[in-house]
Every structure is written in structure tokens, then in C-alpha cells.
CSV table of N, CA and C in Angstrom, one decimal:
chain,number,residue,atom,x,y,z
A,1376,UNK,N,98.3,103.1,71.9
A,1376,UNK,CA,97.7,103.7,73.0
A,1376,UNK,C,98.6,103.8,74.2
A,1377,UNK,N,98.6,104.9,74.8
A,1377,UNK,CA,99.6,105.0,76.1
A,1377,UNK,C,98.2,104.9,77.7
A,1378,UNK,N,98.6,104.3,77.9
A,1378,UNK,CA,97.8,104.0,79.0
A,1378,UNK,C,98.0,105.0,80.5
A,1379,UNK,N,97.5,105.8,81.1
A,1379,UNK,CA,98.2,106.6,82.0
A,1379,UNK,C,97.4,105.9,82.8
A,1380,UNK,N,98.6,105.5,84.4
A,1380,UNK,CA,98.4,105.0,85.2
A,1380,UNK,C,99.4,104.9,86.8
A,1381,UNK,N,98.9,104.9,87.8
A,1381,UNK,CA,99.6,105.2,88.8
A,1381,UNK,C,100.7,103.7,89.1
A,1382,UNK,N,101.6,104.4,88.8
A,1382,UNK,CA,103.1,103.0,89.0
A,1382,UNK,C,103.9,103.5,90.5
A,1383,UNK,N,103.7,102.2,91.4
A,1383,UNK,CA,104.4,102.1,91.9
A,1383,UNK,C,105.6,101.9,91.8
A,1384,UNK,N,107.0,102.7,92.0
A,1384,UNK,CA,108.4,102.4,91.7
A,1384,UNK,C,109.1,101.2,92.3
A,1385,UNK,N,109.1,101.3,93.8
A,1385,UNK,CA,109.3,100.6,94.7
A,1385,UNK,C,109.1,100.7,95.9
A,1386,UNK,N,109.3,99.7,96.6
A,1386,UNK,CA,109.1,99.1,98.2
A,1386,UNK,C,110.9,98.9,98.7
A,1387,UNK,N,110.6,99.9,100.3
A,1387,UNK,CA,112.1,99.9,100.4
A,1387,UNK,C,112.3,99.4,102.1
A,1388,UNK,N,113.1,99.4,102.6
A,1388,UNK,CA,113.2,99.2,104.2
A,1388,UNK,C,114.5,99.4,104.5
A,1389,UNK,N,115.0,99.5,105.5
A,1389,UNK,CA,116.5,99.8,106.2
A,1389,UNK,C,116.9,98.9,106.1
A,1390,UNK,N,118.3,99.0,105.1
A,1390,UNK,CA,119.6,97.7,105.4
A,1390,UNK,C,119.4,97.1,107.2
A,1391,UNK,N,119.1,97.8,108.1
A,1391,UNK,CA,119.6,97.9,109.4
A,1391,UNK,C,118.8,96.3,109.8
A,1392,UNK,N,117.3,96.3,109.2
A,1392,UNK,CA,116.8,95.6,109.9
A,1392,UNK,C,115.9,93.7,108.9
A,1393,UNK,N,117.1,93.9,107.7
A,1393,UNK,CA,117.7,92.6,107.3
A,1393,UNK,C,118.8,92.3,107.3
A,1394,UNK,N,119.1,90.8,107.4
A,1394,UNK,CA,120.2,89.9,108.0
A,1394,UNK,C,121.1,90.1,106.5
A,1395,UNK,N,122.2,90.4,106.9
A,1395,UNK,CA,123.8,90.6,105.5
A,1395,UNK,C,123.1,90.1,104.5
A,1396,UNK,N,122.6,88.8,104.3
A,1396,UNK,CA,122.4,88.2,103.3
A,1396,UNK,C,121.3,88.5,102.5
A,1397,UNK,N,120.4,88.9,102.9
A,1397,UNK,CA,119.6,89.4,101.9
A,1397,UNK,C,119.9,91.2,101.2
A,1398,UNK,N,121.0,91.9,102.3
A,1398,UNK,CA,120.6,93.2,101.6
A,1398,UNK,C,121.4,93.1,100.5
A,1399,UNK,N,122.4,92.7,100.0
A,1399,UNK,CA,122.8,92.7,98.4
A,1399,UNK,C,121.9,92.3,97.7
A,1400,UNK,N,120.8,92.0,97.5
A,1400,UNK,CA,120.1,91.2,96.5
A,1400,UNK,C,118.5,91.4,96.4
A,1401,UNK,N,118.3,92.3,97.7
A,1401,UNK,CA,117.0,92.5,98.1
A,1401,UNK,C,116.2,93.9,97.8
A,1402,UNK,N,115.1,93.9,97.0
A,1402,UNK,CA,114.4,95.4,96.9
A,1402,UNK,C,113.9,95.7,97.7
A,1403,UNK,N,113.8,95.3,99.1
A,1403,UNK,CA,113.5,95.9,100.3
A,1403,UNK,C,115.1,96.7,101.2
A,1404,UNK,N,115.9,96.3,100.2
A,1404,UNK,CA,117.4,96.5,101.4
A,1404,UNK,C,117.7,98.2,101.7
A,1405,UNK,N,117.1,99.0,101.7
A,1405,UNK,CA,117.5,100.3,101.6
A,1405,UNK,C,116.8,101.3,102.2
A,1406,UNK,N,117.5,102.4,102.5
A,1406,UNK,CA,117.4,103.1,103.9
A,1406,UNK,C,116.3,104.4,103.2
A,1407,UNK,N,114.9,104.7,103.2
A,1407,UNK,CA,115.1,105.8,102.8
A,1407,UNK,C,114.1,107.0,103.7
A,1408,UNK,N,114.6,108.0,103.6
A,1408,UNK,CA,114.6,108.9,104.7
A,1408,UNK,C,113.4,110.3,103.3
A,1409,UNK,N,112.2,110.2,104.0
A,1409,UNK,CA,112.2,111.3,103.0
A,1409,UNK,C,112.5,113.0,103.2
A,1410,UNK,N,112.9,113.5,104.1
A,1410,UNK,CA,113.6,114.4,103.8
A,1410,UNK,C,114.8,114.4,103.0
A,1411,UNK,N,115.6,113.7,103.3
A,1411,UNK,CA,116.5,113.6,102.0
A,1411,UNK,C,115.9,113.4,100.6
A,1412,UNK,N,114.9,112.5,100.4
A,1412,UNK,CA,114.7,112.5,99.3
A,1412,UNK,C,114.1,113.9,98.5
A,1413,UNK,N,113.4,114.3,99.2
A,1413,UNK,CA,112.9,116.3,99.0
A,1413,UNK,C,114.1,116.6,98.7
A,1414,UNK,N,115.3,117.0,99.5
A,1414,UNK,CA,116.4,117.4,98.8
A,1414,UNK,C,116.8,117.3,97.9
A,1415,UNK,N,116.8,115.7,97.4
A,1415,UNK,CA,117.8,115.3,96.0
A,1415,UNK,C,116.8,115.3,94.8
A,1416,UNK,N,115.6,115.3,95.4
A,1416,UNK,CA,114.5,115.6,94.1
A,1416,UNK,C,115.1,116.9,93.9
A,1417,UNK,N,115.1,118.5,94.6
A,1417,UNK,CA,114.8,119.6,94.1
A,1417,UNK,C,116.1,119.6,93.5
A,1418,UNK,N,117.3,118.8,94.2
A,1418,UNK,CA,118.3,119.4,93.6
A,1418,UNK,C,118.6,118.7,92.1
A,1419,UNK,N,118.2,117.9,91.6
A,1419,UNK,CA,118.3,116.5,90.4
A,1419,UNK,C,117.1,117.5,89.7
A,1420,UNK,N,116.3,118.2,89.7
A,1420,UNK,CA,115.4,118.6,89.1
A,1420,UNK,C,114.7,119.8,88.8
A,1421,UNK,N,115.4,120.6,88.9
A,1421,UNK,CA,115.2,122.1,88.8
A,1421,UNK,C,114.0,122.8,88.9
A,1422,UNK,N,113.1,123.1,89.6
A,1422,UNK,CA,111.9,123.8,89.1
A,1422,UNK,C,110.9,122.8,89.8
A,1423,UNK,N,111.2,121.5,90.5
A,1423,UNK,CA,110.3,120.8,91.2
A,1423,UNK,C,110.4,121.2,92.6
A,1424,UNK,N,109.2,120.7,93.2
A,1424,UNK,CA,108.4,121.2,94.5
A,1424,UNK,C,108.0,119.8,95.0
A,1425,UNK,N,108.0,119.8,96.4
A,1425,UNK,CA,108.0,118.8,97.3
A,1425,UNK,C,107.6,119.3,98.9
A,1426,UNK,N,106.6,118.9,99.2
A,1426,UNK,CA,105.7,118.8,100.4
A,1426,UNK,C,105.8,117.5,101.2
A,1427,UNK,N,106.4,118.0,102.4
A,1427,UNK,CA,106.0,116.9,103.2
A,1427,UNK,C,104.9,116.9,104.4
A,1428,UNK,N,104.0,115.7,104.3
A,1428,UNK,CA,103.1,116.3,105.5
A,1428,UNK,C,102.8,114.2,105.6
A,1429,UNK,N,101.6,114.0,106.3
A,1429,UNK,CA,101.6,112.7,106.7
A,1429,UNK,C,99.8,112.5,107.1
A,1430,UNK,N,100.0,111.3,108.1
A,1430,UNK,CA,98.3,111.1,107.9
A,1430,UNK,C,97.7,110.9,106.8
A,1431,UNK,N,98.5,109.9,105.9
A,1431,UNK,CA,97.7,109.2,105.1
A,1431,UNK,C,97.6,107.9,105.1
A,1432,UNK,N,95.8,107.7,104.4
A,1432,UNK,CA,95.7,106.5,104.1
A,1432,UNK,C,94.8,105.6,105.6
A,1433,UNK,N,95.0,104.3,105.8
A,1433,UNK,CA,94.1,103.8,107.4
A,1433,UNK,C,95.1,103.7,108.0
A,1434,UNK,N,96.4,103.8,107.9
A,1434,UNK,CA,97.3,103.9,109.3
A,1434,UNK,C,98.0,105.6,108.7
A,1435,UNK,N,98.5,105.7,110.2
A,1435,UNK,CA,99.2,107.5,110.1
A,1435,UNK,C,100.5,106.9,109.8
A,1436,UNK,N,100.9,107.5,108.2
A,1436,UNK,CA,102.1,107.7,107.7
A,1436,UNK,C,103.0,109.2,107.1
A,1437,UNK,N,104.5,109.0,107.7
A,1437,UNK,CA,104.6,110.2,107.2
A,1437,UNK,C,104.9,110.4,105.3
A,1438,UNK,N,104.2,111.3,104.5
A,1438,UNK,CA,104.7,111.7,103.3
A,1438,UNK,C,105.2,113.1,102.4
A,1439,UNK,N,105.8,112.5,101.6
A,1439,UNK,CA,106.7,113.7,100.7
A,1439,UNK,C,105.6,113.5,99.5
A,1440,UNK,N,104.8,114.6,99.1
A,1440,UNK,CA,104.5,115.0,98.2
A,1440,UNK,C,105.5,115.6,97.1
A,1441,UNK,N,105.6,115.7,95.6
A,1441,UNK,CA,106.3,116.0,94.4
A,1441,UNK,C,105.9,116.3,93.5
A,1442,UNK,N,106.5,117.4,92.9
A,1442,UNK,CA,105.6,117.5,91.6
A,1442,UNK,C,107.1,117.8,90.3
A,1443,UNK,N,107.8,117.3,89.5
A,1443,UNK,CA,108.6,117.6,89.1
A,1443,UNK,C,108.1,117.8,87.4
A,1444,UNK,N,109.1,118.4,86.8
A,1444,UNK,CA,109.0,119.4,85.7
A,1444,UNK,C,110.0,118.3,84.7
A,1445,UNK,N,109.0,117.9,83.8
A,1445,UNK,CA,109.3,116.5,82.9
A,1445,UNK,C,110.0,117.9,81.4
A,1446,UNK,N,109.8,119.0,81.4
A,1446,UNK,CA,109.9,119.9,79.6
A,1446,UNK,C,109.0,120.0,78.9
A,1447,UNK,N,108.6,121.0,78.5
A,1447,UNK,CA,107.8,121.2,77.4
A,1447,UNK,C,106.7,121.2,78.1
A,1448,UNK,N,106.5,122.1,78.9
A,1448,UNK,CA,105.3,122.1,79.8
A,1448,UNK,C,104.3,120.9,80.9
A,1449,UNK,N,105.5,119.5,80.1
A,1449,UNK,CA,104.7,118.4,81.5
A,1449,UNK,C,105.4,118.1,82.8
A,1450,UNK,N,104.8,118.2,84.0
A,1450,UNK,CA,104.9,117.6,85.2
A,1450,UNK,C,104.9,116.5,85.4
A,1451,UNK,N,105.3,115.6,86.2
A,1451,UNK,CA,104.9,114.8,87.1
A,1451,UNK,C,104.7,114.3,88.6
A,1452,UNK,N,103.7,114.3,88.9
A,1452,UNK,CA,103.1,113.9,90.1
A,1452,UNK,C,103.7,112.5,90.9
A,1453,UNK,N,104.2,112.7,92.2
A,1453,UNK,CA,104.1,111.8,92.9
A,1453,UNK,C,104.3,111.8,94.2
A,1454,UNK,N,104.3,110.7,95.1
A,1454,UNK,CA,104.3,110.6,96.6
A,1454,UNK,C,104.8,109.9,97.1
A,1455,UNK,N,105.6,110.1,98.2
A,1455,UNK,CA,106.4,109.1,98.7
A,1455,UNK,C,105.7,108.8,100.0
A,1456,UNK,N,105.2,107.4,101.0
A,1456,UNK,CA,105.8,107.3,101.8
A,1456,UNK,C,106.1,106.6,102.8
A,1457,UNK,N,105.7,106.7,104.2
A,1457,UNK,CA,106.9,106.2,105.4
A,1457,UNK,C,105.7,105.5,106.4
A,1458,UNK,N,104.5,103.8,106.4
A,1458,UNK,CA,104.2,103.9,107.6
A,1458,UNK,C,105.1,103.7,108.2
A,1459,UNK,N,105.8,103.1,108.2
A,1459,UNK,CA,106.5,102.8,109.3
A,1459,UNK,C,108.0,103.7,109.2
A,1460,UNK,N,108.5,103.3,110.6
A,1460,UNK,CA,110.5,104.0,110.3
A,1460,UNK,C,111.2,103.5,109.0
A,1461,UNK,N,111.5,104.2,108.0
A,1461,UNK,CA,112.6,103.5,106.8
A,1461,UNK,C,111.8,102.6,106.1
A,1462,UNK,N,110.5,102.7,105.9
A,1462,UNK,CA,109.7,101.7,105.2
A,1462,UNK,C,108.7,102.2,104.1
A,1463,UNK,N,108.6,102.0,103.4
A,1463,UNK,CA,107.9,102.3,102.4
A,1463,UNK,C,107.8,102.2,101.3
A,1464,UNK,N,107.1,103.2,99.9
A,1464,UNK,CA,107.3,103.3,98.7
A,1464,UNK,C,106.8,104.9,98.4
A,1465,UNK,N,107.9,104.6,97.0
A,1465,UNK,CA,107.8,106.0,96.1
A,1465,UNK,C,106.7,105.7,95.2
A,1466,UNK,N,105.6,106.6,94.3
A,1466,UNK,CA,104.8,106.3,93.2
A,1466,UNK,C,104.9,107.7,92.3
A,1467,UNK,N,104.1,107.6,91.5
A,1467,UNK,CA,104.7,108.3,90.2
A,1467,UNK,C,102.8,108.2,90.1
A,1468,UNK,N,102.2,109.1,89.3
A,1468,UNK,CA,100.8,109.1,89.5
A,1468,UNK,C,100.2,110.1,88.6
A,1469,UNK,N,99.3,109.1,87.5
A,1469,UNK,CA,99.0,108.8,86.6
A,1469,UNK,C,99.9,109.4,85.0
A,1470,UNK,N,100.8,108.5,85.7
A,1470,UNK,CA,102.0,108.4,84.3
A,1470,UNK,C,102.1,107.9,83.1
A,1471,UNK,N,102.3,108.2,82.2
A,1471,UNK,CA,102.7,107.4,81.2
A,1471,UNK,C,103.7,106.7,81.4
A,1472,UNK,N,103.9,105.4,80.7
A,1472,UNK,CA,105.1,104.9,81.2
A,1472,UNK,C,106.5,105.4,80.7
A,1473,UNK,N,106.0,106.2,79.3
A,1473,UNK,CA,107.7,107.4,79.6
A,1473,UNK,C,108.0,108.2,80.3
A,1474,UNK,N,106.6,108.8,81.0
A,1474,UNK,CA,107.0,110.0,81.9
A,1474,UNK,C,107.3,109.0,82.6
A,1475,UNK,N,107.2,108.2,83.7
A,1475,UNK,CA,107.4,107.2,84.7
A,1475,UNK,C,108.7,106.8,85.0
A,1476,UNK,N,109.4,106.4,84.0
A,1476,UNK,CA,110.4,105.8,83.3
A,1476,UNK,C,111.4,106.9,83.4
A,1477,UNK,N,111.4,108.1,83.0
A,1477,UNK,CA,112.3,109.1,83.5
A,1477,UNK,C,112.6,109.4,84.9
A,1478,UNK,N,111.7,109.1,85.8
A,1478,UNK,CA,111.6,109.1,87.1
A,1478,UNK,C,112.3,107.7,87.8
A,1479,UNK,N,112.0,106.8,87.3
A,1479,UNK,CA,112.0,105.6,87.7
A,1479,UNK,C,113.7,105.2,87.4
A,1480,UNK,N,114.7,105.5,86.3
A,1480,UNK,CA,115.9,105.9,86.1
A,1480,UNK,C,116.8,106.6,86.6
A,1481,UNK,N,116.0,107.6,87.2
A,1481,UNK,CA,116.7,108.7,88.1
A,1481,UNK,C,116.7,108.0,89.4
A,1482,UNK,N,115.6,107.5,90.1
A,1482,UNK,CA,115.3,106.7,91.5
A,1482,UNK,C,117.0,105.3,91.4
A,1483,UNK,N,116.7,104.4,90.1
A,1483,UNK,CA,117.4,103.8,90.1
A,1483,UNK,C,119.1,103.9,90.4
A,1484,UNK,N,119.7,104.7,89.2
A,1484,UNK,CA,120.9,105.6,89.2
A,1484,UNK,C,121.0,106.3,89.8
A,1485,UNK,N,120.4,107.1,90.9
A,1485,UNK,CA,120.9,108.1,92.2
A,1485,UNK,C,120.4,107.8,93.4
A,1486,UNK,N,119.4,107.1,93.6
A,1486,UNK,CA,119.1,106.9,94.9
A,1486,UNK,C,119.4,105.8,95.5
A,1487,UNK,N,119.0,104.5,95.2
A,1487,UNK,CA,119.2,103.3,95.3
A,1487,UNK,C,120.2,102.7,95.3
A,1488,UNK,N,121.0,102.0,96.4
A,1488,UNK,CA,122.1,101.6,96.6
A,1488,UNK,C,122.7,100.5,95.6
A,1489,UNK,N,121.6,99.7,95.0
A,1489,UNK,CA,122.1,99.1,94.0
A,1489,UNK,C,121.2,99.2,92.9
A,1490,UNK,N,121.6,99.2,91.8
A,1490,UNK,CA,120.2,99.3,90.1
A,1490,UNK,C,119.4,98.2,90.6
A,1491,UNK,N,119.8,97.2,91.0
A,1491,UNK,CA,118.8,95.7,91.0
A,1491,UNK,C,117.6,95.7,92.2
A,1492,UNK,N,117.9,97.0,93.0
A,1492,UNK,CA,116.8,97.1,94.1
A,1492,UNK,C,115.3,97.7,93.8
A,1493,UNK,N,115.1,98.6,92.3
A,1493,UNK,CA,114.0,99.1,92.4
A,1493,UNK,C,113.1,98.2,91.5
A,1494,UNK,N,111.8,97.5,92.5
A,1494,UNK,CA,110.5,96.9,91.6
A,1494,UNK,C,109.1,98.1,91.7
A,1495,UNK,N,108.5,97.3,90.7
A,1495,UNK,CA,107.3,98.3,90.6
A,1495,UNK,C,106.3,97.1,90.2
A,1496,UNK,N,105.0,98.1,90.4
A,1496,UNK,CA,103.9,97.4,90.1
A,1496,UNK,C,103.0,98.8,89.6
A,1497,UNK,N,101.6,98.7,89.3
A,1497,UNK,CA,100.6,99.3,89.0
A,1497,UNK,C,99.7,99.5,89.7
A,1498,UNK,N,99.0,100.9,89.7
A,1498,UNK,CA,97.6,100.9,89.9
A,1498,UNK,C,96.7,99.8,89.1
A,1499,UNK,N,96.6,99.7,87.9
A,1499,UNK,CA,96.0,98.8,87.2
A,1499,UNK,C,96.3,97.5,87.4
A,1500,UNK,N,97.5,96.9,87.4
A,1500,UNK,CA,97.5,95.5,88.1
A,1500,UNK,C,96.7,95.4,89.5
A,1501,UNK,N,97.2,96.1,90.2
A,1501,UNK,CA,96.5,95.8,91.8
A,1501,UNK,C,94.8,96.2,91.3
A,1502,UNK,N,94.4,96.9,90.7
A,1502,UNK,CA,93.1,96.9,90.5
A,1502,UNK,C,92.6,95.5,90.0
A,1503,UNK,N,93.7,95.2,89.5
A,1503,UNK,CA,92.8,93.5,88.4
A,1503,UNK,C,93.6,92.3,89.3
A,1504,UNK,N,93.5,92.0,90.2
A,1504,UNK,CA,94.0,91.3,91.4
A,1504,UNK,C,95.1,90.7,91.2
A,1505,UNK,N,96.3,91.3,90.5
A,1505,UNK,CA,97.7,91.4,90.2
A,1505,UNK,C,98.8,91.9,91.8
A,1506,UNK,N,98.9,91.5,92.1
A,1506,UNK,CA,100.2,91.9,93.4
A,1506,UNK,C,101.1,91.8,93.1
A,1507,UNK,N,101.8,90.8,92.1
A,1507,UNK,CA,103.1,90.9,91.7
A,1507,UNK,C,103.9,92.6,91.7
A,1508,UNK,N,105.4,92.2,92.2
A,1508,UNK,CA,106.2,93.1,91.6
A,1508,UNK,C,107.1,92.8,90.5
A,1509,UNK,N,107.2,93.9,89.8
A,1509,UNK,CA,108.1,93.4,89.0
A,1509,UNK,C,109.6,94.2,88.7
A,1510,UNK,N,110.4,93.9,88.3
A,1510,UNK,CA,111.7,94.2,88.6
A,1510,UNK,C,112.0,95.3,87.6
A,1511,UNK,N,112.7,96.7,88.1
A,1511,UNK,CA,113.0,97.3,86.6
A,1511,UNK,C,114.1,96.8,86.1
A,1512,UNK,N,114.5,97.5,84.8
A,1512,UNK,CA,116.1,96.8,84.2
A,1512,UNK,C,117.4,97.6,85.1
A,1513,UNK,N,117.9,96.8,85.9
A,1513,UNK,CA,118.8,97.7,86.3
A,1513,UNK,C,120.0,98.1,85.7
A,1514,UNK,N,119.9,97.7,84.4
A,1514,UNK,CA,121.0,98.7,83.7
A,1514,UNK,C,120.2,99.3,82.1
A,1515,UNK,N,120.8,100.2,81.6
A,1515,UNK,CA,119.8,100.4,80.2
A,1515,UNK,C,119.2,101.7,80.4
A,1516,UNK,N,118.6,102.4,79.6
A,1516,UNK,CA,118.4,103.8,79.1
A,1516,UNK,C,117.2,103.7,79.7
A,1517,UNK,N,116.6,105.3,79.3
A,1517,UNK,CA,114.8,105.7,79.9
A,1517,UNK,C,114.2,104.9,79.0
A,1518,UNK,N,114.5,104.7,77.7
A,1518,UNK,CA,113.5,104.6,77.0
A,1518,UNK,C,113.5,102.4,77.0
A,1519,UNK,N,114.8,102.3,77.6
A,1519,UNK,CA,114.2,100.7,77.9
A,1519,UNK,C,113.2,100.2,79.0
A,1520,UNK,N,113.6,101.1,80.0
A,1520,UNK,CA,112.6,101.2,81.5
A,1520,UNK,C,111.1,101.2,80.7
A,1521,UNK,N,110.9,102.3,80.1
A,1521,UNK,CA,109.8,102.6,79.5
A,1521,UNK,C,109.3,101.4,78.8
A,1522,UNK,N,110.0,100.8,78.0
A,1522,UNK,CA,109.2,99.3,77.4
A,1522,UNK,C,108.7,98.6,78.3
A,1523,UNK,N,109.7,98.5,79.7
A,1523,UNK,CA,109.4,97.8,80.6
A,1523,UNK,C,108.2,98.0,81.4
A,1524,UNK,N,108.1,99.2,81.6
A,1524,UNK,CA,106.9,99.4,82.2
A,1524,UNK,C,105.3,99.1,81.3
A,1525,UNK,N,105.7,99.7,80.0
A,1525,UNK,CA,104.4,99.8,79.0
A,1525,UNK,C,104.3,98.1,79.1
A,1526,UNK,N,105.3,97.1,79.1
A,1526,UNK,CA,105.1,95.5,79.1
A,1526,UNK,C,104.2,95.4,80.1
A,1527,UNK,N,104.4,95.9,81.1
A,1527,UNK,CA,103.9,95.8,82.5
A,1527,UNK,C,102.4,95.9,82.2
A,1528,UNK,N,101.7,97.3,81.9
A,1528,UNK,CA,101.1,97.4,81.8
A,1528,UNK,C,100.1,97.0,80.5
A,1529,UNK,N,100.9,96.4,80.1
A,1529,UNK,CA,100.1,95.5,78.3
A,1529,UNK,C,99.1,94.2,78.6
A,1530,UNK,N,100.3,93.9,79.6
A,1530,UNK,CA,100.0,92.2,80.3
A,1530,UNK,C,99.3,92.5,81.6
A,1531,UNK,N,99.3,93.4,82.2
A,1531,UNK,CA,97.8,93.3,83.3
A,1531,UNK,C,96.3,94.2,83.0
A,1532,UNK,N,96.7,94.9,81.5
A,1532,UNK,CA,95.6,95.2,81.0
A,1532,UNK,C,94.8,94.2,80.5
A,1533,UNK,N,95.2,92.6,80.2
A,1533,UNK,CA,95.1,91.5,79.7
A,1533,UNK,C,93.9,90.8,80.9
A,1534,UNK,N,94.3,91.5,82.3
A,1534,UNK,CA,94.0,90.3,82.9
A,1534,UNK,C,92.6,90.2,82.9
């Protein structure tokens, strides 16, 4: 059974405003701007579309809406975004963890300053009072990401 579900990729913040020592090691250490990210999506993905607009959620944030073009007729849906300056998260929404996982690979390997910066969690964890993040594999194929994620969601389907 594939479980589709909204995965958060990661939680990010500007190198600028942690101390040296945590940004090599930290999944908050990174700058991200979503206009650029609209850019590197359409250009990384041919045929995908990206909206930016804001005022979401109980505080006013700005976001990048996305829709990219997975083959063979599937999409995937997601949103980035920004309460605060340089602060935020990307999601992926209601994924399979392969579709996810193809997304989640690409975030890793081209956007992320380092592989070891991007964690994720679930819609379904946080529904079943799970907060944890968990770390993706920062090195390894789509289809290991993808175990990772399906683990993810095996064991908070449990809870």
C-alpha cells in the first residue's frame, strides 16, 4: 500500500543568522530566497509552473506555489514558504513517497548547500502527535530517499 501524504522536505534559515559552528552541520543553515527557487524549479524541470503570492496560514507569509511534471502524465504539487526573512519550509503535497523522493533528491543535490541539511517530516506524523524530523540520506539514489520516506511513514502510521 502507498500511502499518499503531505511531506515536509525541510526547515531552512540564513547561514547569516547562526554562529560558524552550527552552519556546517545544521538543517536550518541555509539561505533560501523563493524567487530563486521559482527559477531553478522551472529551469530543473521543464513544463513546471510556480506562483508566488503570500498571506498564508495565522501569520502573513510570503509563498511559491509549484506544480511540476513527474512523466507519464503525473504532477506534483507543492509550496514553499517564508514567515519570516530566509526562514522556512518547502512541502511536497499529497505524495507518494516516490513521487516525493524525486523532489526531495533534486532539493538535496541542487539546492542545499550541503546533502546532510535536508529533514523532513509528515502530514501524518504531525497529525498523530509526532514532531520529530527526520533526516534524509544525504547521499544515495531516488529510490533510497524513497524507502526512507515510505520508513517514515510506516512507523508513524504505527502510532
Amino acid at each position: 500500500m502507498v500511502f499518499r501524504t503531505r511531506v515536509e522536505l525541510l526547515k531552512c534559515t540564513s547561514r547569516d543568522t547562526l554562529p560558524p559552528e552550527k552552519t556546517a552541520n545544521d538543517a536550518a543553515a541555509w539561505h533560501l530566497q523563493l524567487g530563486d527557487l521559482a527559477a531553478k524549479i522551472t529551469e530543473a524541470f521543464p513544463g513546471a509552473s510556480t506562483s508566488l503570492g503570500g498571506d498564508l496560514g495565522p501569520r502573513s507569509a510570503d509563498a511559491l506555489s509549484f506544480e511540476v511534471p513527474l512523466g507519464a502524465g503525473a504532477w506534483l504539487e507543492g509550496l514553499a514558504t517564508t514567515p519570516y526573512p530566509e526562514i522556512g519550509s518547502v512541502m511536497v503535497m499529497q505524495a507518494s513517497a516516490a513521487e516525493a523522493a524525486r523532489f526531495a533528491a533534486w532539493l538535496r543535490d541542487s539546492i542545499v548547500p550541503s546533502p546532510d541539511l535536508v529533514h523532513f517530516t509528515s502530514e501524518l506524523a504531525l497529525n498523530n502527535g509526532d514532531d520529530a524530523y527526520w533526516v534524509l540520506p544525504p547521499h544515495g539514489s531516488v529510490d533510497e530517499i524513497a524507502q526512507t520516506l515510505q520508513q517514515h511513514i510506516d512507523s508513524t502510521d504505527r502510532l
